[in-house]
Coordinates of C-alpha atoms in Angstrom, one line a residue:
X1 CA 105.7 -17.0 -26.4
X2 CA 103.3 -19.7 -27.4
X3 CA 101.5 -19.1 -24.1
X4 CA 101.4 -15.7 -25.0
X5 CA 100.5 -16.7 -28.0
X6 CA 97.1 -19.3 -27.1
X7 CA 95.2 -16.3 -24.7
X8 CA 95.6 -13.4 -27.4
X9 CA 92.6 -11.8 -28.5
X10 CA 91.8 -13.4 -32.7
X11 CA 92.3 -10.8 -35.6
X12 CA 88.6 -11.9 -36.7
X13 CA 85.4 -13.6 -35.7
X14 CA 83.6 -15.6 -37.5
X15 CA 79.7 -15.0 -37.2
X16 CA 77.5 -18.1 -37.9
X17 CA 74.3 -16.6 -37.8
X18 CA 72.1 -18.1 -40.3
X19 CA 75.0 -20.4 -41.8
X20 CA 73.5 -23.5 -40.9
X21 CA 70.7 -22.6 -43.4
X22 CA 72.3 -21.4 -46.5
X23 CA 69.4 -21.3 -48.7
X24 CA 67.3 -18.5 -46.1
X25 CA 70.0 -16.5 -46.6
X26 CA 69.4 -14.6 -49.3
X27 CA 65.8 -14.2 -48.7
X28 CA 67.0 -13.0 -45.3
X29 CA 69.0 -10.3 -47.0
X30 CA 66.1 -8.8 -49.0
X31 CA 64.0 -8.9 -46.1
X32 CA 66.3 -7.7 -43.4
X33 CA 68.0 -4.8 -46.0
X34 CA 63.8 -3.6 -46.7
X35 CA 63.1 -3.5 -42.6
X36 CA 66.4 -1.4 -42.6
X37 CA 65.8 1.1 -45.0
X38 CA 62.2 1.4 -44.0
X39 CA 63.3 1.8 -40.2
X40 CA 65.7 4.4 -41.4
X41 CA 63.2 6.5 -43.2
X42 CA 60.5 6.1 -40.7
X43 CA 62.2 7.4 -37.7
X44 CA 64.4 9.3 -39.4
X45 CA 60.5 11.3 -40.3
X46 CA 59.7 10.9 -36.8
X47 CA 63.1 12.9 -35.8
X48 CA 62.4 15.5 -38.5
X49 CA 58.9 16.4 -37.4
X50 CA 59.4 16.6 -34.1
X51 CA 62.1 18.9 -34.8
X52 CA 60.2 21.3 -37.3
X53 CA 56.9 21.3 -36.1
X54 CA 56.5 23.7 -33.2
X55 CA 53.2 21.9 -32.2
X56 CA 55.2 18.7 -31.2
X57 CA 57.8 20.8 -29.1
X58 CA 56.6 18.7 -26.1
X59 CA 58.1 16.5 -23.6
X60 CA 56.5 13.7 -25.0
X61 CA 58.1 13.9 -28.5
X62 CA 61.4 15.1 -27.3
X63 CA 61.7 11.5 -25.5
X64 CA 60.3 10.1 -29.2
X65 CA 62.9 11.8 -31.0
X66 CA 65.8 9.7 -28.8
X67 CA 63.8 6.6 -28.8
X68 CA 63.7 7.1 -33.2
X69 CA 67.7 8.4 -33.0
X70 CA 68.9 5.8 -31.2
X71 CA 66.6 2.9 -32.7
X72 CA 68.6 4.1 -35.9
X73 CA 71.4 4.2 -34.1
X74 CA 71.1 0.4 -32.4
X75 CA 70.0 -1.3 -36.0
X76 CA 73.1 0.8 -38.2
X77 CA 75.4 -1.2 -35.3
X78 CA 74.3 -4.3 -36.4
X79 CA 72.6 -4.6 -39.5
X80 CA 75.0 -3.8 -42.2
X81 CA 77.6 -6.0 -41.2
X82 CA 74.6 -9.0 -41.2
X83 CA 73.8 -7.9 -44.2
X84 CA 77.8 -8.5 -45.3
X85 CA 77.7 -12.0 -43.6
X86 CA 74.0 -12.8 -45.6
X87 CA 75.3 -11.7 -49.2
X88 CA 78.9 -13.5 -49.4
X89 CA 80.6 -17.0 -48.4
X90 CA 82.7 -14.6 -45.5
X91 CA 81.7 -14.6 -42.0
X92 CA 84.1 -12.7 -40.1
X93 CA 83.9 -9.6 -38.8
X94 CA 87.2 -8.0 -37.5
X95 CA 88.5 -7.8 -33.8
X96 CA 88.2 -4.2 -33.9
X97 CA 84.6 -4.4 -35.4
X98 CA 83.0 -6.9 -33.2
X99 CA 84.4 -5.3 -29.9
X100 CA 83.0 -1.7 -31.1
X101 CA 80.0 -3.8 -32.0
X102 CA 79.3 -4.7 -28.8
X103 CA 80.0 -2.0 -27.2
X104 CA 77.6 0.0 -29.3
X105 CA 74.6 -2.4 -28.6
X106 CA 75.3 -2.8 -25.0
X107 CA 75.3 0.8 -24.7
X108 CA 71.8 1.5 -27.1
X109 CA 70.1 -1.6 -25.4
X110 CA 70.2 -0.1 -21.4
X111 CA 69.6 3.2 -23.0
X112 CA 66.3 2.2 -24.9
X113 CA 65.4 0.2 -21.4
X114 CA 66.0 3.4 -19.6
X115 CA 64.2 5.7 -22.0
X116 CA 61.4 3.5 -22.0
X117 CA 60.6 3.8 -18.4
X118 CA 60.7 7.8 -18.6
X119 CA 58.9 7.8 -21.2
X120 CA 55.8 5.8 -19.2
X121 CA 57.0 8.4 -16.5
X122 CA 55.6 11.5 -18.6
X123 CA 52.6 9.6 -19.6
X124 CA 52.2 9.1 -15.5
X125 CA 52.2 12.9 -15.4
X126 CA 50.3 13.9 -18.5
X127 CA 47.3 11.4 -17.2
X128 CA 47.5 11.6 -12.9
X129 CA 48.7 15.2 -13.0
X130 CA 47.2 16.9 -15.6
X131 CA 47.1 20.8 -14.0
X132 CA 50.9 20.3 -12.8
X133 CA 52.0 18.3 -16.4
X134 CA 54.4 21.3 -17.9
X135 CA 55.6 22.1 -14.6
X136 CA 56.6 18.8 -13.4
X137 CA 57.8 17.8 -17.0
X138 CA 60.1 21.5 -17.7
X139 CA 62.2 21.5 -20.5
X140 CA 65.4 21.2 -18.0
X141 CA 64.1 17.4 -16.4
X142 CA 63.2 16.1 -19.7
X143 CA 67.0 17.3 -20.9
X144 CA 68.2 15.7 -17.5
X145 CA 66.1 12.6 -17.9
X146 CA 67.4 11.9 -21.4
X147 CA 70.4 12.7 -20.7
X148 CA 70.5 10.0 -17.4
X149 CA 69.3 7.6 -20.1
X150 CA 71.9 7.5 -22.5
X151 CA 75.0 8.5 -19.8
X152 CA 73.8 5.2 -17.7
X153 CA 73.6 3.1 -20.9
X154 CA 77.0 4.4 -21.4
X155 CA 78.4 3.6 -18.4
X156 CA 77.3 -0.2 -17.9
X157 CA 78.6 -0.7 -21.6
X158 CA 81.8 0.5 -20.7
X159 CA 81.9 -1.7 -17.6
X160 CA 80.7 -4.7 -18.7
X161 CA 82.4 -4.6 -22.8
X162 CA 85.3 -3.4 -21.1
X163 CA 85.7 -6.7 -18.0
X164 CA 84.6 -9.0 -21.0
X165 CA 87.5 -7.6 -23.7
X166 CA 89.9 -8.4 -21.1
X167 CA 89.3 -11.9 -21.2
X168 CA 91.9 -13.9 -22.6
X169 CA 90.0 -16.2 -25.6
X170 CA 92.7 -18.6 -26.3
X171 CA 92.1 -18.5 -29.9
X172 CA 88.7 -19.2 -29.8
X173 CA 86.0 -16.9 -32.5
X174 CA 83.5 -18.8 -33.8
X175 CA 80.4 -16.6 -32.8
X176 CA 76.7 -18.9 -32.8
X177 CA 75.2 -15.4 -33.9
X178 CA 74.7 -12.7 -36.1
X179 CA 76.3 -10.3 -34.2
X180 CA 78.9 -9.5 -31.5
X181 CA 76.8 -10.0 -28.0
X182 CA 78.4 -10.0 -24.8
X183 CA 76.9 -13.4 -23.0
X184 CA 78.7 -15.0 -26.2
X185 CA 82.2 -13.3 -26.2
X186 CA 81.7 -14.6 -23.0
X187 CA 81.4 -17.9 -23.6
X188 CA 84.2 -18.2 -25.7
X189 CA 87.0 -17.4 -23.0
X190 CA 89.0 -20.2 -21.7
X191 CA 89.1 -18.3 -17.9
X192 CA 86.3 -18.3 -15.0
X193 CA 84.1 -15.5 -16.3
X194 CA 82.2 -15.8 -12.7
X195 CA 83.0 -11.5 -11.9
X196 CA 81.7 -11.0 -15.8
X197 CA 78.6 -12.9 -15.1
X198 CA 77.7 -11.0 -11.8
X199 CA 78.4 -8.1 -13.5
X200 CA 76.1 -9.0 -16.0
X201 CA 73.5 -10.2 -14.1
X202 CA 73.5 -7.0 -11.5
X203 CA 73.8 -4.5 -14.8
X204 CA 70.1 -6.7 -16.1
X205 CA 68.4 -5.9 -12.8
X206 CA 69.4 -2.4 -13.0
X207 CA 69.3 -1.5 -16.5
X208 CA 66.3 -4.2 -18.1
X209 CA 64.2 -5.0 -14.4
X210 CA 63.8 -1.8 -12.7
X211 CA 63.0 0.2 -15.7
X212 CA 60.7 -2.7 -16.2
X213 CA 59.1 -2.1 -12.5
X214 CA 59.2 1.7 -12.8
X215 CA 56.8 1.0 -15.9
X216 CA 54.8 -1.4 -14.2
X217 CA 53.9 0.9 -11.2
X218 CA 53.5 4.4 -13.7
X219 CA 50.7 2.1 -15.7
X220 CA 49.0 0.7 -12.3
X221 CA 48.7 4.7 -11.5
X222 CA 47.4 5.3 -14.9
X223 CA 44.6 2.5 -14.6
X224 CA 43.8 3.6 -11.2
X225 CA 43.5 7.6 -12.8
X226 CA 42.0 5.7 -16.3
X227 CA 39.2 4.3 -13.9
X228 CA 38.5 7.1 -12.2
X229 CA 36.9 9.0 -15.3
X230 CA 33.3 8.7 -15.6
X231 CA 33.0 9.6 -19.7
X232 CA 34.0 7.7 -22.4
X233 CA 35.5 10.8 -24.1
X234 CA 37.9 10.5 -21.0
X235 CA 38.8 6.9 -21.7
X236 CA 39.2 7.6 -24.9
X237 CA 41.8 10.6 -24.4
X238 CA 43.8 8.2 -22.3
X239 CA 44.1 5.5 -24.4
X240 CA 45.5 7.7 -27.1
X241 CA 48.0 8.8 -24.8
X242 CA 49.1 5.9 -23.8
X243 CA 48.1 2.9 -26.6
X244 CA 51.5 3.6 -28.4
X245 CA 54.1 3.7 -25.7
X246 CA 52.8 0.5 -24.4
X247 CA 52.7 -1.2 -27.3
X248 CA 56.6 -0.1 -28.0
X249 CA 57.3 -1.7 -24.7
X250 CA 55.5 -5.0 -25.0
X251 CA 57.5 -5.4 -28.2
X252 CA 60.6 -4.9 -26.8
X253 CA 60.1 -6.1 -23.5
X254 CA 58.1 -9.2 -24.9
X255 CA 60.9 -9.6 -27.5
X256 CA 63.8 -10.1 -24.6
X257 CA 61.4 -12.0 -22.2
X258 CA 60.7 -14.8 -24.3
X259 CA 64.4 -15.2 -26.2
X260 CA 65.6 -15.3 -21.7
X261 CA 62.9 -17.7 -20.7
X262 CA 63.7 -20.6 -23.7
X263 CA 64.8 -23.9 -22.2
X264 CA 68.8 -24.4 -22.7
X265 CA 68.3 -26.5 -26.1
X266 CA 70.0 -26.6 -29.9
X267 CA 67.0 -25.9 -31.1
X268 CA 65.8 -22.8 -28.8
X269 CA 69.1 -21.0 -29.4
X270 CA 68.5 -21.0 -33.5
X271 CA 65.3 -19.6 -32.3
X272 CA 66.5 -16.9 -30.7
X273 CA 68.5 -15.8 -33.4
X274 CA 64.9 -15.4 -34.9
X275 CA 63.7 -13.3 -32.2
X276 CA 66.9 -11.3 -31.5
X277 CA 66.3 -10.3 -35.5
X278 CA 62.9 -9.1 -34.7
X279 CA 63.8 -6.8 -31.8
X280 CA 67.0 -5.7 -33.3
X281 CA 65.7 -4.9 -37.3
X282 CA 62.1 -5.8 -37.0
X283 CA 61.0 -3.8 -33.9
X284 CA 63.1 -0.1 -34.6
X285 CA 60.6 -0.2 -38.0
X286 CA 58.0 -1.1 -36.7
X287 CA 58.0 1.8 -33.3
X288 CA 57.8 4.8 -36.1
X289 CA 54.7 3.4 -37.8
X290 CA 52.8 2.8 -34.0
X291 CA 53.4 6.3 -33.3
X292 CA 52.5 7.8 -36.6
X293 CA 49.6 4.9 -37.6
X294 CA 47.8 5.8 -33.6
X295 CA 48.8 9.5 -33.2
X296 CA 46.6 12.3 -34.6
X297 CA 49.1 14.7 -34.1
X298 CA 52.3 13.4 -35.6
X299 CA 49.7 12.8 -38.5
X300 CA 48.6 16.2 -38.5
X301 CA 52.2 17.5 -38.5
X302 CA 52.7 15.8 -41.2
X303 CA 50.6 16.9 -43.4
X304 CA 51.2 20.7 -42.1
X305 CA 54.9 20.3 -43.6
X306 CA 53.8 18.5 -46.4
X307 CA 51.8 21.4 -47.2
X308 CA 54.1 23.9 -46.6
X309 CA 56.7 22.6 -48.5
X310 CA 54.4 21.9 -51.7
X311 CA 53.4 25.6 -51.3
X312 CA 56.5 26.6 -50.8
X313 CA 57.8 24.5 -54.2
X314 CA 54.9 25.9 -56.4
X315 CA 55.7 29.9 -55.4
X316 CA 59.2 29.7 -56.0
X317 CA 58.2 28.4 -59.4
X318 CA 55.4 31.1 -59.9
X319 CA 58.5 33.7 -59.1
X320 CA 60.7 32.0 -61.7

């Protein structure tokens, strides 16, 4: 029984996070809860236009609408129970939480990675292959496309949460985070984890490298195209199109890059709590306002609905 006993899963975790500096805490909690509720509104806008204005019924804002649906998605998995842990003295999160947790992220994380890469595929086709755009991009491959996104996030979050829930813990579920991650469950089993961490490392080249090489090549084929056009009306076009995906990626690629490449040190890992907070509250708020700040048309649709709405609001009143 006590063997039993010393490799069962704990009833909670206890996520450190930010414990080790009490009095950021609550200035965390402000900050983080405004980036939340901001990020919330802005893409849940950029969902809602897409949606209602027939001039955005494109490929290009279908793939925005899953990128702003599951940014909301990725930062309501985390950021209320941080929020929980920020506020009080508790930092536990339940079994049942933190595996769901995890599983959530895992899955949102490939997904965006993915979803990213399509999305630079359209911009490929809208730029290179202007005459045959809306028949290579049909409404069927853009539905197949995002669909492949979020069913192959699923599936590598259900392999790899699944292989690291099996692992006997021995008690251990003290967390150096704010939230559930997979590398750190990981860490706290008391087994060889050396199948986990293949897995891990083959589901990274498939899921966060090749999207990350498909991107790579669809951009090289854009500059090639980009400096091919002679007028600077042409250039101009094309960095419109383009300007706000690649600045998406660079955050979230640039994000991940840099919190992977830190040296192995105390002091690196408290600063990649920092940068795992940017890309997971900081960067979902900060995609809607690229898009909307750099694109004429989700500006424009805007104000159309706007308008329509205020119209619509002053002649019911004229009818009362």
């Amino acid at each position: 029984m006590m063997g039993i006993a010393n490799v069962s899963s704990p009833e909670v975790f206890v996520l450190l996070g930010f414990s080790a500096r009490p009095s950021l805490e609550p200035i965390l909690f402000f900050v983080v809860s405004g980036f939340y509720v901001a990020s919330i509104l802005g893409n849940g806008i950029i969902i809602l236009v897409s949606c209602m204005d027939v001039h955005l019924h494109t490929p290009m804002y279908f793939f925005l609408g899953n990128l702003s649906f599951l940014d909301i998605s990725f930062t309501t998995s985390i950021v209320p129970q941080l929020l929980v842990n920020l506020w009080g003295p508790q930092k536990t999160i339940s079994y049942g939480r933190c595996v769901v947790q995890f599983y959530i992220s895992h899955w949102l994380g490939a997904t965006e990675c993915v979803l990213l890469a399509v999305m630079s595929y359209d911009r490929y086709a809208a730029i290179c292959r202007p005459l045959h755009y809306t028949v290579i991009m049909h409404p069927q491959l853009c539905l197949s496309l995002a669909l492949a996104s979020w069913l192959g996030g699923l599936t590598t979050s259900m392999v790899g949460s699944t292989l690291t829930m099996l692992l006997p813990l021995c008690g251990n579920n003290r967390i150096d985070h704010f939230f559930c991650e997979m590398p750190l469950i990981m860490q706290l089993a008391c087994v060889d984890t050396s199948l986990n961490e293949v897995e891990m490392y083959v589901a990274s080249f498939i899921f966060v490298v090749l999207p990350l090489g498909l991107i790579l090549v669809s951009y090289s084929h854009i500059a090639k195209a980009v400096m091919k056009i002679g007028s600077a009306e042409g250039w101009r076009k094309a960095f419109n199109t383009c300007s706000s995906h690649v600045a998406v990626v660079a955050l979230f690629y640039g994000s991940i890059i840099f919190m992977y490449l830190q040296p192995a040190k105390s002091n690196s890992h408290e600063q990649g709590k920092f940068i795992a907070l940017f890309y997971t509250v900081v960067t979902p708020m900060l995609n809607p306002l690229i898009y909307t700040l750099r694109n004429k048309d989700v500006k424009k649709a805007l104000g159309r609905i706007t308008l329509e709405n205020c119209c619509g609001f002053v002649g019911s009143r004229r009818h009362i």
